Coordinates of C-alpha atoms and ligand atoms in Angstrom, one line a residue:
M1169 CA 38.0 -140.4 57.9
Y1170 CA 40.9 -141.5 60.2
D1171 CA 40.4 -144.7 62.1
E1172 CA 38.8 -144.6 65.5
P1173 CA 41.9 -146.1 67.3
T1174 CA 43.9 -143.0 66.3
I1175 CA 41.2 -140.6 67.5
G1176 CA 40.5 -142.8 70.6
A1177 CA 44.2 -142.8 71.5
Y1178 CA 44.4 -139.0 71.1
N1179 CA 41.4 -138.5 73.4
Q1180 CA 42.7 -141.0 75.9
N1181 CA 46.4 -140.1 76.0
G1182 CA 46.5 -136.5 74.6
F1183 CA 48.6 -137.6 71.7
A1184 CA 48.7 -140.1 68.8
V1185 CA 51.0 -141.1 66.0
I1186 CA 50.0 -141.7 62.3
P1187 CA 52.8 -143.6 60.5
G1188 CA 53.4 -142.8 56.8
L1189 CA 50.9 -140.1 56.4
F1190 CA 53.2 -138.5 53.8
S1191 CA 54.8 -140.7 51.1
A1192 CA 58.6 -140.9 50.4
E1193 CA 58.0 -138.9 47.2
E1194 CA 56.1 -136.2 49.1
M1195 CA 58.9 -136.0 51.7
E1196 CA 61.5 -135.6 48.9
E1197 CA 59.5 -132.6 47.6
I1198 CA 59.0 -131.2 51.1
A1199 CA 62.8 -131.4 51.7
R1200 CA 63.5 -129.7 48.4
Q1201 CA 61.1 -126.9 49.1
L1202 CA 62.5 -126.5 52.6
E1203 CA 66.1 -126.2 51.4
A1204 CA 65.1 -123.6 48.8
H1205 CA 63.0 -121.6 51.5
L1206 CA 65.9 -121.7 54.0
R1207 CA 68.3 -120.3 51.3
L1208 CA 66.0 -117.3 50.9
D1209 CA 64.4 -116.8 54.3
V1210 CA 67.0 -117.5 57.1
A1211 CA 69.0 -114.3 56.5
S1212 CA 65.9 -112.0 56.3
A1213 CA 63.5 -113.6 58.6
P1214 CA 62.4 -111.2 61.5
R1215 CA 64.4 -111.2 64.7
G1216 CA 62.8 -113.8 67.0
D1217 CA 61.7 -116.0 64.2
V1218 CA 65.1 -117.6 63.6
I1219 CA 67.3 -119.2 66.2
F1220 CA 70.8 -120.5 65.6
E1221 CA 72.9 -123.0 67.4
A1222 CA 76.0 -121.9 69.3
N1223 CA 78.1 -124.5 67.4
A1224 CA 80.9 -123.8 65.0
E1225 CA 78.6 -123.9 62.0
R1226 CA 75.9 -121.6 63.7
S1227 CA 73.4 -124.2 62.3
L1228 CA 69.7 -123.4 62.4
R1229 CA 67.8 -124.5 65.4
C1230 CA 64.3 -123.1 64.9
L1231 CA 62.5 -121.1 62.2
F1232 CA 59.1 -119.8 63.3
R1233 CA 56.1 -118.5 61.2
I1234 CA 57.3 -120.0 58.1
H1235 CA 53.8 -120.0 56.6
E1236 CA 53.9 -116.2 56.7
R1237 CA 56.8 -116.1 54.2
S1238 CA 56.2 -119.2 52.1
A1239 CA 53.0 -120.0 50.1
Y1240 CA 54.2 -123.6 49.8
F1241 CA 54.4 -124.1 53.6
D1242 CA 51.2 -122.2 54.1
Q1243 CA 49.5 -124.7 51.7
L1244 CA 51.3 -127.6 53.4
M1245 CA 49.8 -126.6 56.7
R1246 CA 46.4 -126.6 55.1
D1247 CA 47.0 -130.1 53.5
C1248 CA 43.5 -131.7 53.3
R1249 CA 44.7 -134.9 55.2
L1250 CA 45.9 -132.7 58.1
M1251 CA 42.8 -130.5 58.1
Q1252 CA 40.4 -133.5 58.0
L1253 CA 42.4 -135.2 60.8
V1254 CA 42.3 -132.1 63.1
R1255 CA 38.6 -131.5 62.3
Q1256 CA 38.0 -135.0 63.7
L1257 CA 39.9 -134.2 66.9
F1258 CA 37.7 -131.2 67.2
N1259 CA 34.5 -133.2 66.8
G1260 CA 33.8 -131.7 63.5
A1261 CA 34.3 -128.0 64.5
D1262 CA 35.9 -125.7 61.9
V1263 CA 39.7 -125.8 62.0
I1264 CA 41.9 -122.6 61.9
A1265 CA 45.5 -123.2 60.9
D1266 CA 47.8 -121.0 63.0
G1267 CA 51.3 -121.6 61.9
T1268 CA 54.3 -123.6 60.7
M1269 CA 57.7 -123.9 62.3
L1270 CA 60.9 -125.9 61.8
I1271 CA 62.9 -127.3 64.7
D1272 CA 66.2 -128.9 63.8
K1273 CA 68.2 -130.6 66.5
A1274 CA 71.7 -130.5 65.1
P1275 CA 73.9 -133.6 65.6
T1276 CA 75.2 -133.9 69.1
T1277 CA 73.4 -130.8 70.5
T1278 CA 72.9 -131.1 74.2
Y1279 CA 70.0 -128.7 75.0
E1280 CA 66.7 -130.0 76.0
F1281 CA 63.3 -128.5 75.7
P1282 CA 62.0 -128.9 79.3
W1283 CA 58.6 -130.2 80.3
H1284 CA 55.9 -127.8 79.1
Q1285 CA 52.4 -127.4 77.9
D1286 CA 52.0 -125.5 74.7
N1287 CA 48.9 -123.7 76.0
A1288 CA 51.1 -122.0 78.6
Y1289 CA 52.0 -119.7 75.8
Q1290 CA 49.1 -120.1 73.3
F1291 CA 46.3 -119.3 75.7
W1292 CA 43.4 -121.0 73.9
N1293 CA 40.1 -121.2 75.8
P1294 CA 38.7 -123.9 75.8
P1295 CA 42.0 -125.6 75.0
D1296 CA 40.8 -127.2 71.6
A1297 CA 44.1 -126.8 69.9
V1298 CA 46.7 -129.3 68.7
A1299 CA 50.2 -129.4 67.6
V1300 CA 50.9 -131.6 64.5
T1301 CA 54.5 -132.7 64.0
L1302 CA 55.7 -134.0 60.6
A1303 CA 59.0 -135.8 60.9
L1304 CA 61.6 -135.0 58.2
D1305 CA 64.2 -137.4 59.8
D1306 CA 64.3 -140.3 62.2
S1307 CA 63.1 -139.1 65.5
T1308 CA 64.1 -141.5 68.3
S1309 CA 64.9 -141.3 71.9
E1310 CA 68.7 -141.0 70.9
S1311 CA 68.0 -138.2 68.5
G1312 CA 65.7 -136.0 70.8
A1313 CA 62.1 -137.2 69.9
V1314 CA 59.1 -135.6 71.6
V1315 CA 58.3 -137.4 74.8
C1316 CA 54.6 -137.0 76.1
L1317 CA 53.1 -137.7 79.3
A1318 CA 50.1 -139.9 78.8
G1319 CA 46.8 -138.5 80.1
S1320 CA 48.3 -135.1 81.1
H1321 CA 46.1 -133.2 78.6
R1322 CA 43.4 -133.4 81.3
E1323 CA 45.4 -131.2 83.5
S1324 CA 44.8 -127.5 83.5
I1325 CA 47.8 -125.3 82.7
L1326 CA 50.4 -125.8 85.5
P1327 CA 52.8 -123.0 86.6
H1328 CA 55.4 -122.3 84.0
Q1329 CA 58.6 -120.1 84.1
P1330 CA 61.0 -118.9 81.4
S1331 CA 62.9 -122.0 80.3
G1332 CA 66.2 -120.2 79.5
V1333 CA 66.5 -122.3 76.4
F1334 CA 66.3 -120.6 73.1
G1335 CA 63.3 -121.9 71.0
A1336 CA 61.5 -123.4 74.0
S1337 CA 60.5 -120.2 76.0
R1338 CA 58.7 -121.7 78.9
G1339 CA 59.1 -124.8 81.2
L1340 CA 57.2 -126.2 84.1
V1341 CA 58.2 -124.9 87.5
S1342 CA 58.0 -128.3 89.0
D1343 CA 58.7 -131.7 87.5
P1344 CA 55.5 -133.4 86.6
S1345 CA 54.5 -136.8 88.0
T1346 CA 55.7 -139.6 85.6
E1347 CA 53.9 -142.1 87.8
E1348 CA 50.6 -140.5 87.2
Y1349 CA 51.3 -139.7 83.7
P1350 CA 53.7 -142.3 82.1
P1351 CA 56.2 -140.9 79.6
V1352 CA 55.9 -142.1 76.0
T1353 CA 58.6 -141.4 73.4
L1354 CA 56.9 -140.5 70.0
S1355 CA 59.4 -142.3 67.7
L1356 CA 58.8 -141.1 64.1
K1357 CA 60.2 -141.9 60.7
P1358 CA 60.2 -139.4 57.9
G1359 CA 56.6 -138.9 56.7
D1360 CA 55.1 -140.0 60.1
V1361 CA 52.9 -137.5 61.8
S1362 CA 52.3 -137.0 65.6
L1363 CA 49.6 -135.0 67.3
H1364 CA 49.7 -133.6 70.8
H1365 CA 46.9 -131.6 72.6
V1366 CA 48.0 -128.1 73.7
N1367 CA 47.6 -129.2 77.4
T1368 CA 49.8 -132.3 77.0
I1369 CA 52.9 -132.2 79.0
H1370 CA 56.0 -132.9 76.8
R1371 CA 59.6 -132.4 76.4
T1372 CA 62.5 -133.2 74.0
G1373 CA 66.0 -134.3 75.0
P1374 CA 69.5 -134.0 73.4
N1375 CA 70.4 -135.3 70.0
H1376 CA 73.1 -138.0 70.7
T1377 CA 73.3 -139.0 67.0
S1378 CA 75.5 -137.8 64.2
R1379 CA 72.4 -136.9 62.2
H1380 CA 70.0 -134.0 62.2
R1381 CA 66.6 -134.5 63.8
R1382 CA 64.2 -132.0 61.9
N1383 CA 60.5 -131.7 62.7
L1384 CA 58.0 -129.5 60.9
G1385 CA 55.4 -128.3 63.4
F1386 CA 51.9 -127.1 62.5
A1387 CA 49.5 -125.5 65.0
Y1388 CA 45.7 -125.5 64.8
H1389 CA 42.8 -124.4 66.9
S1390 CA 39.1 -125.0 66.8
S1391 CA 36.7 -122.1 65.8
G1392 CA 35.1 -122.7 69.1
S1393 CA 38.3 -121.6 71.0
V1394 CA 39.2 -118.0 71.8
C1395 CA 42.7 -116.7 72.4
D1396 CA 43.3 -114.7 75.6
N1397 CA 44.9 -111.8 73.7
A1398 CA 46.0 -109.9 76.8
A1399 CA 47.9 -112.9 78.0
A1400 CA 49.3 -113.5 74.5
D1401 CA 50.5 -109.9 74.2
Q1402 CA 52.2 -110.0 77.6
Y1403 CA 53.9 -113.3 76.7
K1404 CA 55.3 -111.7 73.5
R1405 CA 56.6 -108.7 75.4
D1406 CA 58.3 -111.0 78.0
L1407 CA 59.8 -113.1 75.2
E1408 CA 61.2 -110.1 73.4
K1409 CA 62.8 -108.9 76.8
F1410 CA 64.3 -112.4 77.2
L1411 CA 65.8 -112.3 73.7
Q1412 CA 67.2 -108.9 74.2
T1413 CA 69.0 -110.0 77.4
Q1414 CA 70.5 -113.2 76.0
Q1415 CA 73.5 -113.3 73.5
A1416 CA 73.6 -116.9 72.3
P1417 CA 71.6 -120.2 72.4
K1418 CA 72.2 -122.5 75.3
Ligands
LIG425 O1 61.5 -130.5 69.0 C1 60.4 -130.6 68.6 O2 60.2 -130.8 67.4 C2 59.1 -130.2 69.4 C3 59.5 -129.2 70.3 C4 58.4 -128.8 71.4 O3 58.3 -129.3 72.4 C5 57.4 -127.9 71.0 O4 57.4 -127.3 69.9 O5 56.4 -127.6 71.8

């Protein structure tokens, strides 16, 4: 069982951080597995699942749906600590694991993921769903950590529009009130885990450091939630259209 303060913080703020959930040895193994997976997968992943930077190295920015092509990362998404933690967030309801992705903010990349709510493109009803982030590197305000607005998970889904940023898809039409919902930077070290509710408004900034800032993201929903499939299908069609009209990441 995870401690009450973690669950209480999540319920109150819409996010929480658990330091050191994965040990240094586990992180070494995850990094090894990831490297091996990237060597095999990046060239052959379906269009739309892989996004590169516009930098000279064409380094990887995002790799989506890793769990569909890697038994190791499918299992990692189902790690019993993560499943137990999420079950507690869902008040004991069964947990369905939806996906694993990698987001790598390369050194000195300037793009931002604008303010958004994940349920603007996941469509869970009720919104009993959560994003779990496992830090592979130091995540700080300088390196483009996730910034969440405290208490914003109590909002319904606000109007979004295409963000124009590869990997981020949607952003809020209007800037949210940071007076009503104070911003909190989720600083993480390798092996730390953060959780944010699918309605929590969040963003990430540029990476001003000379190091990569990689996060593995896992998505889960409660067995009591249903996806609005018509909205999800429309979203996929819109995203495909966007990808076809754009040449290179911004
Ligand atoms: O940069 C990241 O790791 C998180 C990006 C994000 O905002 C998201 O996946 O919803």
